[in-house]
PDB file of C-alpha atoms and ligand atoms in Angstrom:
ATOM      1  CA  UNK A   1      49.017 -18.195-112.736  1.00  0.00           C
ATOM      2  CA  UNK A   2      48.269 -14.527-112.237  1.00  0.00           C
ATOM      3  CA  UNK A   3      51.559 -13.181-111.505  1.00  0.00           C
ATOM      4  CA  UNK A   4      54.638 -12.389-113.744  1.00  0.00           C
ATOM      5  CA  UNK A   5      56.526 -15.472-112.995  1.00  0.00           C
ATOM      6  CA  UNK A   6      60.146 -13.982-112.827  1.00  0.00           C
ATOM      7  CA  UNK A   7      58.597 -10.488-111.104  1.00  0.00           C
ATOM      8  CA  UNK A   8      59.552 -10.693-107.383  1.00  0.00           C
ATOM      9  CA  UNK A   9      56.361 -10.325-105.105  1.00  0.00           C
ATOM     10  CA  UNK A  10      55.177  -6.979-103.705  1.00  0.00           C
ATOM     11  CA  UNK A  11      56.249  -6.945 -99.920  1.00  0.00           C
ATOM     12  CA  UNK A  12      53.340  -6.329 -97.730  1.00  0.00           C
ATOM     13  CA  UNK A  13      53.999  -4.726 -94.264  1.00  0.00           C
ATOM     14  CA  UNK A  14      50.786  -3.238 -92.651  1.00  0.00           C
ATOM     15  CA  UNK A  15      47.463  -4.864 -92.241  1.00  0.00           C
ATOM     16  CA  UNK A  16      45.701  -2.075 -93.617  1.00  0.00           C
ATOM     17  CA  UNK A  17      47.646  -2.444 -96.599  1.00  0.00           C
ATOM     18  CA  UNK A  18      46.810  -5.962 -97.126  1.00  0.00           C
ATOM     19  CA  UNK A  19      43.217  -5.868 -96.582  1.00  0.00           C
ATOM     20  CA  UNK A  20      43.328  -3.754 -99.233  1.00  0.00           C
ATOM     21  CA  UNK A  21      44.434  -6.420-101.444  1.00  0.00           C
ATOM     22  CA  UNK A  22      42.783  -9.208-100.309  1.00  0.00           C
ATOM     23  CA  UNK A  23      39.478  -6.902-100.269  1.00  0.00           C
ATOM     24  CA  UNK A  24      39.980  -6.222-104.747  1.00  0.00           C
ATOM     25  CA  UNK A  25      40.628  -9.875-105.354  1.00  0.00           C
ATOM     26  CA  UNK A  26      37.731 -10.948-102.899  1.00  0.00           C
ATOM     27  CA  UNK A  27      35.674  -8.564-104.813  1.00  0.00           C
ATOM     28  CA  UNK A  28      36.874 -10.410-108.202  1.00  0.00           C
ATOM     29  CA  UNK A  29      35.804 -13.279-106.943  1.00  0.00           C
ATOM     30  CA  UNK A  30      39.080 -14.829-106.765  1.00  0.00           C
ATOM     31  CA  UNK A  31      40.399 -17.790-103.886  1.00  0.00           C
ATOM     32  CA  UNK A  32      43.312 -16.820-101.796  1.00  0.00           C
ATOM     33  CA  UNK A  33      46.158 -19.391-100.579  1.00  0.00           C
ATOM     34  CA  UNK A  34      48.301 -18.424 -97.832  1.00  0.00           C
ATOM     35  CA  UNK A  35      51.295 -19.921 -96.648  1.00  0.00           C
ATOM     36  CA  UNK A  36      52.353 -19.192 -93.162  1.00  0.00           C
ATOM     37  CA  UNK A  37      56.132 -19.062 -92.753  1.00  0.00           C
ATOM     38  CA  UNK A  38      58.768 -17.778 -90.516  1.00  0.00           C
ATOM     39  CA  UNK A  39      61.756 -16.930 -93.739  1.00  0.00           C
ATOM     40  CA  UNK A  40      64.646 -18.478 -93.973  1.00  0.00           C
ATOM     41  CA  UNK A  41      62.508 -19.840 -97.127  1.00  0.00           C
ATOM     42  CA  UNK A  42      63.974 -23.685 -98.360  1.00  0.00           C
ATOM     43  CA  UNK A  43      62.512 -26.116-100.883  1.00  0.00           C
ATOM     44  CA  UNK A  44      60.015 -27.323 -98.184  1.00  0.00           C
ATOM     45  CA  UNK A  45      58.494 -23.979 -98.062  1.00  0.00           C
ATOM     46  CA  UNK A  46      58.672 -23.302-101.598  1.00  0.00           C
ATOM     47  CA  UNK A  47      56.826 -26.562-102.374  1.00  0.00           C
ATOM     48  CA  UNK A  48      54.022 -25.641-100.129  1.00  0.00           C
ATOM     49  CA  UNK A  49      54.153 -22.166-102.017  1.00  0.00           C
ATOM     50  CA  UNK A  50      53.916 -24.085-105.055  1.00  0.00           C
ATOM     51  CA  UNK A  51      50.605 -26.598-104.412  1.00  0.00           C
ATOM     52  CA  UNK A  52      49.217 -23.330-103.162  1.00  0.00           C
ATOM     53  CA  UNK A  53      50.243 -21.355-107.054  1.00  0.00           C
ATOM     54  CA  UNK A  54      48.407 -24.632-108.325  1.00  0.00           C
ATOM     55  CA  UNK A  55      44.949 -24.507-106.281  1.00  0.00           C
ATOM     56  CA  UNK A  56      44.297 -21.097-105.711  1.00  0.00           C
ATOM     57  CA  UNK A  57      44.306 -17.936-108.215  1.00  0.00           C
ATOM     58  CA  UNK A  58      45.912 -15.538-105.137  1.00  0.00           C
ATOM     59  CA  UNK A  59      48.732 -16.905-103.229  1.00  0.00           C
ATOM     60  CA  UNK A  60      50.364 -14.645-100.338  1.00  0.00           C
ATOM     61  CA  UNK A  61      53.636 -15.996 -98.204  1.00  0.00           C
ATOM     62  CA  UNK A  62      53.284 -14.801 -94.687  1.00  0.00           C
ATOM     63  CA  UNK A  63      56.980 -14.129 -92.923  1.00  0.00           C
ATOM     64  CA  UNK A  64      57.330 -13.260 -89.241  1.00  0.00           C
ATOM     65  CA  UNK A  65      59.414 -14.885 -86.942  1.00  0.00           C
ATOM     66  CA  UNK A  66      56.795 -15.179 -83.992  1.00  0.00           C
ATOM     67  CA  UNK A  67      58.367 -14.103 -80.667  1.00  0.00           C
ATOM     68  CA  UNK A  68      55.279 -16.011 -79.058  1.00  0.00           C
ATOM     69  CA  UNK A  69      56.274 -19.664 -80.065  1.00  0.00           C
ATOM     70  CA  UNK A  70      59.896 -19.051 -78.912  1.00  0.00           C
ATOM     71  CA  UNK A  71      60.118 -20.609 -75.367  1.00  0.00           C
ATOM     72  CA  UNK A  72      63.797 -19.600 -75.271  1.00  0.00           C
ATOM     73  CA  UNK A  73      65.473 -16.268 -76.424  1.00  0.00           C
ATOM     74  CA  UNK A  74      68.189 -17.526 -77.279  1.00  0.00           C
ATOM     75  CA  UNK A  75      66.490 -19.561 -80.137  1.00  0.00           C
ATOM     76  CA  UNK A  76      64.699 -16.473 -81.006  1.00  0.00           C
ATOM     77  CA  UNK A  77      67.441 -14.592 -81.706  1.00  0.00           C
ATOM     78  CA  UNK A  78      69.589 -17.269 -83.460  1.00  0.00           C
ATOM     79  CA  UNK A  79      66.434 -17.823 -85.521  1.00  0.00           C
ATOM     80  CA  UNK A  80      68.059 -17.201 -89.329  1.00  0.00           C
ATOM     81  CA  UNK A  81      66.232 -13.982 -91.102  1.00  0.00           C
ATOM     82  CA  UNK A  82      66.294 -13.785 -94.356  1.00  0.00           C
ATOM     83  CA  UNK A  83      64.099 -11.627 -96.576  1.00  0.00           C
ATOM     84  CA  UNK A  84      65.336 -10.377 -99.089  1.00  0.00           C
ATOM     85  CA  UNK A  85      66.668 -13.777-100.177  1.00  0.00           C
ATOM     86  CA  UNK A  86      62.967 -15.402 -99.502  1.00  0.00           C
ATOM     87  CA  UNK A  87      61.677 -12.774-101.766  1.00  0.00           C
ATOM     88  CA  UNK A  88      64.516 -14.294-104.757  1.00  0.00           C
ATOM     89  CA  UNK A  89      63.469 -17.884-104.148  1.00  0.00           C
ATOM     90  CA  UNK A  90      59.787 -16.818-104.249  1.00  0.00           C
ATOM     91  CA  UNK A  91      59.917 -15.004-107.358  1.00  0.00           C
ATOM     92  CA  UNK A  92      59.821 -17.828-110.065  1.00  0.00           C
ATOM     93  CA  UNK A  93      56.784 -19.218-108.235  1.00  0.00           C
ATOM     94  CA  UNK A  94      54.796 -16.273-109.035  1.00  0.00           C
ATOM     95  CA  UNK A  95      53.635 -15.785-105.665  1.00  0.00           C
ATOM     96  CA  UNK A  96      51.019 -12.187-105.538  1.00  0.00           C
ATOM     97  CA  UNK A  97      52.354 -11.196-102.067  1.00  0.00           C
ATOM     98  CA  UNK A  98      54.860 -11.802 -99.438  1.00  0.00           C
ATOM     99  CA  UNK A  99      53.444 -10.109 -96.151  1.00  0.00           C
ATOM    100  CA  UNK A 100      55.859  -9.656 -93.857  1.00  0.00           C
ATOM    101  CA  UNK A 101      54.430  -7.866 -91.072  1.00  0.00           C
ATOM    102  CA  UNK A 102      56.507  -6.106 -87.860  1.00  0.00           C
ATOM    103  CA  UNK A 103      55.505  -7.105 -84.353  1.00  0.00           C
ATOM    104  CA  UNK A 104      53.234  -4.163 -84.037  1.00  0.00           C
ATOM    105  CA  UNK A 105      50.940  -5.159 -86.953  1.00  0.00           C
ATOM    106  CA  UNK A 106      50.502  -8.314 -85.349  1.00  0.00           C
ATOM    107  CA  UNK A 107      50.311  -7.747 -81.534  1.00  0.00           C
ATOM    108  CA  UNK A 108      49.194  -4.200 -81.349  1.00  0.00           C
ATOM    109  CA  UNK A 109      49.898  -2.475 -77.928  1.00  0.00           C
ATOM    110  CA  UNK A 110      47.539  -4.181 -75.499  1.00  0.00           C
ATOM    111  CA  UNK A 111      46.878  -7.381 -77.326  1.00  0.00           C
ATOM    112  CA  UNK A 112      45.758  -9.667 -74.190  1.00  0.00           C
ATOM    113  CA  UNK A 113      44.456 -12.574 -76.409  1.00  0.00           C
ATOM    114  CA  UNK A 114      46.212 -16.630 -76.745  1.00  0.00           C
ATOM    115  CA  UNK A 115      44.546 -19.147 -78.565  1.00  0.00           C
ATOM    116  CA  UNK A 116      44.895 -22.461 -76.520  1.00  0.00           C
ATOM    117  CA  UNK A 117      44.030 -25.777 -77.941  1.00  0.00           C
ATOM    118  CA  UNK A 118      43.995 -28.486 -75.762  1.00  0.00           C
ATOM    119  CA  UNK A 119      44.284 -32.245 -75.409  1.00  0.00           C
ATOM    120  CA  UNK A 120      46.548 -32.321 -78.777  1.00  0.00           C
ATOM    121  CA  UNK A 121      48.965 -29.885 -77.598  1.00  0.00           C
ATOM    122  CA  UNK A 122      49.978 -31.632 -74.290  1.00  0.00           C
ATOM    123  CA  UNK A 123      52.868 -34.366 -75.912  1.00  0.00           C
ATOM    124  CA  UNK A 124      55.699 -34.475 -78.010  1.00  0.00           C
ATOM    125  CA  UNK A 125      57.053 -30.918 -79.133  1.00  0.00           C
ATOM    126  CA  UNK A 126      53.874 -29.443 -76.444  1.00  0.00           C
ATOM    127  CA  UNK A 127      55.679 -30.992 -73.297  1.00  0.00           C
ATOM    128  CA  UNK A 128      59.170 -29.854 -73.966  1.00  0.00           C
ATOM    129  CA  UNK A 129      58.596 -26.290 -75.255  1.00  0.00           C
ATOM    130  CA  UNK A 130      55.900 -25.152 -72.652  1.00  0.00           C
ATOM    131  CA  UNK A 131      54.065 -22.155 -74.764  1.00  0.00           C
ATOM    132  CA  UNK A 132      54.811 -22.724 -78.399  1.00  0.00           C
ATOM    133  CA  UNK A 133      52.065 -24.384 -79.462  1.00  0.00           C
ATOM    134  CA  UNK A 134      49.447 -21.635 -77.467  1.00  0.00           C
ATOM    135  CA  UNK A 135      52.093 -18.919 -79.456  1.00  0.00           C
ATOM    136  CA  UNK A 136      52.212 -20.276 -82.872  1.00  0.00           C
ATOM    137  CA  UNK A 137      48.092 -21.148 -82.997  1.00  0.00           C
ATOM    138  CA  UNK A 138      47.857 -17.407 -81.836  1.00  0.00           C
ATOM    139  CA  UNK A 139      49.585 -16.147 -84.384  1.00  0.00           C
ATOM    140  CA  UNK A 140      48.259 -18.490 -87.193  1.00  0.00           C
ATOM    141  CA  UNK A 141      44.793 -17.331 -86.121  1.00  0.00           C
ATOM    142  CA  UNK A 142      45.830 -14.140 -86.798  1.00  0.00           C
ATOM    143  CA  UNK A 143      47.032 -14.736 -90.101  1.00  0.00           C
ATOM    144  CA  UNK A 144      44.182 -16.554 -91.447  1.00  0.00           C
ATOM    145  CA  UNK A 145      41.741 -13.955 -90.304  1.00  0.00           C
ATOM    146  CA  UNK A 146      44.179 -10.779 -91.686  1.00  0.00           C
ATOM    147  CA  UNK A 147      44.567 -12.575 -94.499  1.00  0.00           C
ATOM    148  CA  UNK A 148      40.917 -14.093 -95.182  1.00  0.00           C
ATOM    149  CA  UNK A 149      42.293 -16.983 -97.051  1.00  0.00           C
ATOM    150  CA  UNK A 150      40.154 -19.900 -98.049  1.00  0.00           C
ATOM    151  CA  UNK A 151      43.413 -22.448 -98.011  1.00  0.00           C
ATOM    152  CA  UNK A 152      46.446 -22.411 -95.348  1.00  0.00           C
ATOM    153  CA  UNK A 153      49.309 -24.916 -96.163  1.00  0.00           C
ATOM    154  CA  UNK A 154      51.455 -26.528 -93.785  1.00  0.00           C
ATOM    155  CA  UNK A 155      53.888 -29.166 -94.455  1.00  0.00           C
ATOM    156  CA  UNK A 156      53.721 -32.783 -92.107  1.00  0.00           C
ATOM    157  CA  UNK A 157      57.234 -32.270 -91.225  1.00  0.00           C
ATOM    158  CA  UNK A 158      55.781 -30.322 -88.296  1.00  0.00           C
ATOM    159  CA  UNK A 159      52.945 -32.944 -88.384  1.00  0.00           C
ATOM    160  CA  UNK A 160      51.779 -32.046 -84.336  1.00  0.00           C
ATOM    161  CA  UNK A 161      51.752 -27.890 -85.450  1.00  0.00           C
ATOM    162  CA  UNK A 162      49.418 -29.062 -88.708  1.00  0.00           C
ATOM    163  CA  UNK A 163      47.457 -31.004 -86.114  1.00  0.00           C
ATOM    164  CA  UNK A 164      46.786 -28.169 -83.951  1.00  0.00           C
ATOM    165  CA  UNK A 165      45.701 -25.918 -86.492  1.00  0.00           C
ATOM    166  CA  UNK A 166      43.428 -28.061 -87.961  1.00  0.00           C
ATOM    167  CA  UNK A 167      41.723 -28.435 -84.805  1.00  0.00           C
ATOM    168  CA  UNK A 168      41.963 -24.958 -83.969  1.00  0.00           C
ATOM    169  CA  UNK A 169      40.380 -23.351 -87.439  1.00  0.00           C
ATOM    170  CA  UNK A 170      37.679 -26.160 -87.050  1.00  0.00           C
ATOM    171  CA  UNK A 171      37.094 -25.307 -83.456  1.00  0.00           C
ATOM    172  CA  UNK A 172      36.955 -21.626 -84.272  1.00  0.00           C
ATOM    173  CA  UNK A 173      34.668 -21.957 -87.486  1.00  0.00           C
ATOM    174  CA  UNK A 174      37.558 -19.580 -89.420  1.00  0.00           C
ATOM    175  CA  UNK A 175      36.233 -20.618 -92.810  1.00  0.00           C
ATOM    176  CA  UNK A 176      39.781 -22.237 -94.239  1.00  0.00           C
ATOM    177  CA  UNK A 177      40.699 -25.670 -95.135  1.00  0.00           C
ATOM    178  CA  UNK A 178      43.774 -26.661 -94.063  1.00  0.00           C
ATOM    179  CA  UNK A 179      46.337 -28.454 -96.249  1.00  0.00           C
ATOM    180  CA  UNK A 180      48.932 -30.302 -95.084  1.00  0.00           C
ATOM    181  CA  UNK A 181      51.416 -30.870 -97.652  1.00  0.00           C
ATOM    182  CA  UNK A 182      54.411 -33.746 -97.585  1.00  0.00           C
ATOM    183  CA  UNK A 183      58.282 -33.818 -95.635  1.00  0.00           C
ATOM    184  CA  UNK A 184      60.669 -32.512 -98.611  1.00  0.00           C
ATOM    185  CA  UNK A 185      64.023 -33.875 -97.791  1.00  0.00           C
ATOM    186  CA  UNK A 186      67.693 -33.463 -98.744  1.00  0.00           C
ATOM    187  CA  UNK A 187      69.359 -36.887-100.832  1.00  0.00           C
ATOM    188  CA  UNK A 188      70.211 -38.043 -97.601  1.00  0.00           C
ATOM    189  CA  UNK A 189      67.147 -38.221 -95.894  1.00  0.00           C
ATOM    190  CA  UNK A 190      67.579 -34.437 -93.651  1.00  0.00           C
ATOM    191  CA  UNK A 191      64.457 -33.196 -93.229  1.00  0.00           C
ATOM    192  CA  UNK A 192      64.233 -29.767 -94.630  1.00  0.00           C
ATOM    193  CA  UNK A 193      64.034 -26.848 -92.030  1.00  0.00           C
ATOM    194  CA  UNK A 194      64.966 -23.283 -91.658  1.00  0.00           C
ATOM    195  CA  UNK A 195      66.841 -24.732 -88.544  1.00  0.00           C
ATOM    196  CA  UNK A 196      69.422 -26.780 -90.178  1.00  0.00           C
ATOM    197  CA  UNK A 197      71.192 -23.832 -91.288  1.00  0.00           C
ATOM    198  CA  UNK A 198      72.570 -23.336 -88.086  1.00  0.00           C
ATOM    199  CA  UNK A 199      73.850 -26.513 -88.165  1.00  0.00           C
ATOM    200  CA  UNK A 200      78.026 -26.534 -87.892  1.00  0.00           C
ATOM    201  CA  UNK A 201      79.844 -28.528 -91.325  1.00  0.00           C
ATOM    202  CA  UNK A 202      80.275 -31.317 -88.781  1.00  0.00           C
ATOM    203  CA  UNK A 203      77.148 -31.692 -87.343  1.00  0.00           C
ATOM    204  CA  UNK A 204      75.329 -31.794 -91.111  1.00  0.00           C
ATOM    205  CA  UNK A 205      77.493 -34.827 -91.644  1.00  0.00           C
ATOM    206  CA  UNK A 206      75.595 -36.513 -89.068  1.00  0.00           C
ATOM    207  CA  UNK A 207      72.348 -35.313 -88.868  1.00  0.00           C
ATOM    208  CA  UNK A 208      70.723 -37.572 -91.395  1.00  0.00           C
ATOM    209  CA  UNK A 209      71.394 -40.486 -88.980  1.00  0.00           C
ATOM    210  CA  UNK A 210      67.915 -39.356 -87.451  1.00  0.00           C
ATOM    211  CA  UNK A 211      65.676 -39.603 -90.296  1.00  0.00           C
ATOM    212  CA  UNK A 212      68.276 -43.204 -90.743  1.00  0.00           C
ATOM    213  CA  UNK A 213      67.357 -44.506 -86.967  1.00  0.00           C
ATOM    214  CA  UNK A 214      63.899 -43.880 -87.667  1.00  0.00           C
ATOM    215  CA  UNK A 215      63.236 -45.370 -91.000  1.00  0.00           C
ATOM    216  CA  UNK A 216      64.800 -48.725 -89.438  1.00  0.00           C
ATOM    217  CA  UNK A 217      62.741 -48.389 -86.590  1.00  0.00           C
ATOM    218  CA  UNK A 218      59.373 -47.851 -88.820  1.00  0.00           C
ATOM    219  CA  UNK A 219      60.319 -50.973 -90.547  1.00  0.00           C
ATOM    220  CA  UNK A 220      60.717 -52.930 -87.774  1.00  0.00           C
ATOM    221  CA  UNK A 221      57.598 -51.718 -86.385  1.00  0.00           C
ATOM    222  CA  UNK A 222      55.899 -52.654 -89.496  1.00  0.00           C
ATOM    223  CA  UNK A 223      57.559 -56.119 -89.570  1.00  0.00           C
ATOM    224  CA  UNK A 224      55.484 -56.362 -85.822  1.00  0.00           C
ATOM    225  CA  UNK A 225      58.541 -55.277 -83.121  1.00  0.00           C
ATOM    226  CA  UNK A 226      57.377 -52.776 -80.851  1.00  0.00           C
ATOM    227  CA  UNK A 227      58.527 -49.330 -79.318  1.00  0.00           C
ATOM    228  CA  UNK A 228      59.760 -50.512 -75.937  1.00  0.00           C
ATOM    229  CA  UNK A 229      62.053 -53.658 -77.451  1.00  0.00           C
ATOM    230  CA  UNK A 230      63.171 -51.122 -80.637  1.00  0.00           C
ATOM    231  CA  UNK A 231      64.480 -47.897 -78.238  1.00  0.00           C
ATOM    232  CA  UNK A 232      67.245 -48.773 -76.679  1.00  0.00           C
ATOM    233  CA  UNK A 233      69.105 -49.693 -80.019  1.00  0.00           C
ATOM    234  CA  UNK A 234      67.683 -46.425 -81.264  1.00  0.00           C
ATOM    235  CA  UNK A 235      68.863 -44.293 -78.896  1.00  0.00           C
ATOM    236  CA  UNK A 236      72.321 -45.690 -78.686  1.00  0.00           C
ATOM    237  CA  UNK A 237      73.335 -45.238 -82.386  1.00  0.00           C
ATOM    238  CA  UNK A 238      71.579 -41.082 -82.011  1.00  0.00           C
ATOM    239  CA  UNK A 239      74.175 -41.108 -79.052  1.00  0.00           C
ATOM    240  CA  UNK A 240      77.141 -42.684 -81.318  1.00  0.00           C
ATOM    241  CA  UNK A 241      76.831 -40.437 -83.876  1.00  0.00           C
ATOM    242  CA  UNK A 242      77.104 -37.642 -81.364  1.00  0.00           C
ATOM    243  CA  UNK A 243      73.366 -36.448 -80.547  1.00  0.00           C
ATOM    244  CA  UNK A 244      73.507 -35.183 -77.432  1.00  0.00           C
ATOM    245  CA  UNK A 245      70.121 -35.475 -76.061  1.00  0.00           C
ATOM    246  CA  UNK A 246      66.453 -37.087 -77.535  1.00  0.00           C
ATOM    247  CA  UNK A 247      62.982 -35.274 -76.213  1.00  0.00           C
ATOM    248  CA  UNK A 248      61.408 -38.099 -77.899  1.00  0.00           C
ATOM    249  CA  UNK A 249      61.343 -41.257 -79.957  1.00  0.00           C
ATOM    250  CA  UNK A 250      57.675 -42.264 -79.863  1.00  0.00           C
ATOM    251  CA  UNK A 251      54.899 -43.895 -81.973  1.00  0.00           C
ATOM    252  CA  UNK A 252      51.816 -42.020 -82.337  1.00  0.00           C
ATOM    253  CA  UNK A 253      48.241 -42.167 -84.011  1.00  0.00           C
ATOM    254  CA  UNK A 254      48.381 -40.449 -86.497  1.00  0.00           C
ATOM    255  CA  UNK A 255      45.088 -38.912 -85.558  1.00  0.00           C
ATOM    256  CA  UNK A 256      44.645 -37.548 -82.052  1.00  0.00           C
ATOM    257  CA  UNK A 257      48.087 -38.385 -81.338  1.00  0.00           C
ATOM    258  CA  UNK A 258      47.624 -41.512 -78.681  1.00  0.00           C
ATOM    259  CA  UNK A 259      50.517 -42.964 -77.774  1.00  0.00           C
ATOM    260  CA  UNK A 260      51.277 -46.559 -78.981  1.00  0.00           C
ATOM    261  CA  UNK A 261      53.642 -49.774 -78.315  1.00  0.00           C
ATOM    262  CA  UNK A 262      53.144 -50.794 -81.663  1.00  0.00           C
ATOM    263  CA  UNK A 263      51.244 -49.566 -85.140  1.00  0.00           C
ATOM    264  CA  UNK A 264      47.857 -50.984 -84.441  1.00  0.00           C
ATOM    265  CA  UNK A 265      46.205 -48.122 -86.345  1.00  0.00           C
ATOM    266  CA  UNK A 266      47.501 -45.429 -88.793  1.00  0.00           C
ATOM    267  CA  UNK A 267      50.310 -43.976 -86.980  1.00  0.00           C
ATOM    268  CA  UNK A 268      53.630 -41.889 -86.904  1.00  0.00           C
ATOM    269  CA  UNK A 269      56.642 -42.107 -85.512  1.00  0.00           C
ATOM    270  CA  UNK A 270      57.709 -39.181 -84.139  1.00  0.00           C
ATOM    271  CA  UNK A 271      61.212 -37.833 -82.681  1.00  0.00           C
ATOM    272  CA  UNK A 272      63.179 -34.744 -81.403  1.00  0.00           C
ATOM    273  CA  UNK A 273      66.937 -35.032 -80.650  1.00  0.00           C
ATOM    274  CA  UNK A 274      69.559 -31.954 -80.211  1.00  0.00           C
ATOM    275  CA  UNK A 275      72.760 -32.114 -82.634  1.00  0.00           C
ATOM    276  CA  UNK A 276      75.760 -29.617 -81.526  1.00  0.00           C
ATOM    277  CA  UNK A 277      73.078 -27.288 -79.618  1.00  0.00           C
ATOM    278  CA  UNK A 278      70.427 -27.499 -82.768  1.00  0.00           C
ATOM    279  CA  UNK A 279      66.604 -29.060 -82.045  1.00  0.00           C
ATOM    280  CA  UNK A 280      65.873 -31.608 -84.841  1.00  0.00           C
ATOM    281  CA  UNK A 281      62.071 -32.787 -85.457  1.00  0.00           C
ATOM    282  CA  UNK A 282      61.232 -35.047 -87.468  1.00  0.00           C
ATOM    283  CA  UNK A 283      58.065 -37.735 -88.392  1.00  0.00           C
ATOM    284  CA  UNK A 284      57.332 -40.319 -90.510  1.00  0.00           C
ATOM    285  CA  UNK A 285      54.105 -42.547 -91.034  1.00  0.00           C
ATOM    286  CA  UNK A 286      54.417 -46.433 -89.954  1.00  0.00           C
TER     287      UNK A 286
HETATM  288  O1  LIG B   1      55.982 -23.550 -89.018  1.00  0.00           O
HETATM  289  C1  LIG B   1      56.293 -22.352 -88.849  1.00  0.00           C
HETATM  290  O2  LIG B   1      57.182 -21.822 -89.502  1.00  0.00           O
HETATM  291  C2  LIG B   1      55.560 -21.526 -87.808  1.00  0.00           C
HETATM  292  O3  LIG B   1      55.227 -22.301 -86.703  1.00  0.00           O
HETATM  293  C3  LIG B   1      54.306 -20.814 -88.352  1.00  0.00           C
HETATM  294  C4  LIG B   1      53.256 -21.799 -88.797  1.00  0.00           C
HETATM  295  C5  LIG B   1      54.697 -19.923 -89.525  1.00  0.00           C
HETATM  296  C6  LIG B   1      53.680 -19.920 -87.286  1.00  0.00           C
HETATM  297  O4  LIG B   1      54.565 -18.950 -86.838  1.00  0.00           O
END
């Protein structure tokens, strides 16, 4: 560990400012983790922050709330922010810098560039958020080239997003292996995300049903039932316990992302369902 571990992180805000850095510990010779976030920082996030303190001797937390993936402003702005909390919950890690760049440090006035990866980005969270995957790999290219890192981490929670950018540093030759680190969960099952803090008392209560309805249904998928027999039941008990829509319950390989009746290869089971006007994602392999 290089850092003091109970000295919060220097706070990063212009690019000029962290080249600087990165420039004295490339010069050193030293690796450089970075793990993209957008704050609201919860044990997910610090875990990734954490396998990145344990592979790399530079570790730098990105925050910035990327107007580009939003495909509603609405979300945008309910989108929780905040930093100076992050910067508390980051401290024991040890992490050497938190950039947290404004908009103009990251789409300077006449920035006329998107980073579009196909084929990968067409299903799932791609087909009901039209833009946020051509946003978010736009702005993740950006942050591995401002912040030359030789490792990004990414949890599987957003398995499709870790997908994308795998594809996308490959297809782009940015010199940066991509780790994708596993779901952290709550004791009952929640996926962690910055999201469920907008979550009302009442809808908490019964948002681990999800993660519930699809742990059965991986079971019975691996027990040899398949999708189309399984949904219906599914879909029901999200509706009982008062979800009020489902973008999608679906098995997928867990490369490429083909979509499948039944586990015939290594595969995932993906869903999205709204809970009292909140978006939940979640995945798990079958
Ligand atoms: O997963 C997220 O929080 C965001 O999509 C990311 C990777 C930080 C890009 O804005």
């Amino acid at each position: 560990m290089t850092a003091d571990s109970h000295r919060p992180a220097p706070i990063v805000r212009t690019l000029p400012d962290l080249r600087a850095l990165t420039r004295r510990w490339r010069d050193a010779g030293e690796t450089i983790g970075v793990v993209p976030t957008m704050g609201a920082l919860h044990q997910g996030h610090l875990s990734l922050a954490r396998a990145a303190r344990a592979d790399c001797s530079r570790v730098i937390v990105t925050i910035f709330v990327n107007p580009r993936q939003f495909n509603n402003p609405e979300d945008l702005a309910a989108y929780p922010r905040t930093e100076d909390e992050d910067a508390r919950k980051l401290a024991p890690i040890g992490v050497d810098a938190i950039y947290v760049p404004d908009g103009a440090q990251v789409y300077p006035e006449g920035f006329a560039t998107t980073v579009s990866v196909t084929g990968l980005t067409g299903m799932l969270c791609g087909a009901h958020r039209p833009g946020h995957f051509d946003g978010m790999a736009t702005v993740v290219a950006k942050l591995f080239l401002q912040t030359s890192a030789d490792r990004a981490y990414f949890g599987q929670k957003d398995y499709q997003q870790l997908q994308v950018v795998t594809r996308m540093a490959r297809d782009l030759d940015i010199p940066i292996e991509v780790v994708g680190c596993p779901t952290i969960r709550e004791e009952d099952g929640l996926a962690m995300s910055s999201r469920n803090l907008l979550l009302s008392d009442r809808a908490r209560i019964h948002a681990p049903v999800l993660h519930e309805v699809m742990a059965q249904m991986a079971a019975d998928l691996r027990a040899g039932a398949d999708v189309t027999t399984l949904r219906p039941a599914a879909l029901a008990r999200l509706d009982s316990a008062g979800f009020t829509g489902v973008d999608y319950l679906e098995l997928r390989a867990a490369e490429g992302l083909a979509l499948l009746e039944r586990p015939d290869r290594p595969a995932r089971l993906f869903a999205a369902a709204w809970l009292a006007g909140v978006r939940l994602i979640d995945n798990i392999a079958v």
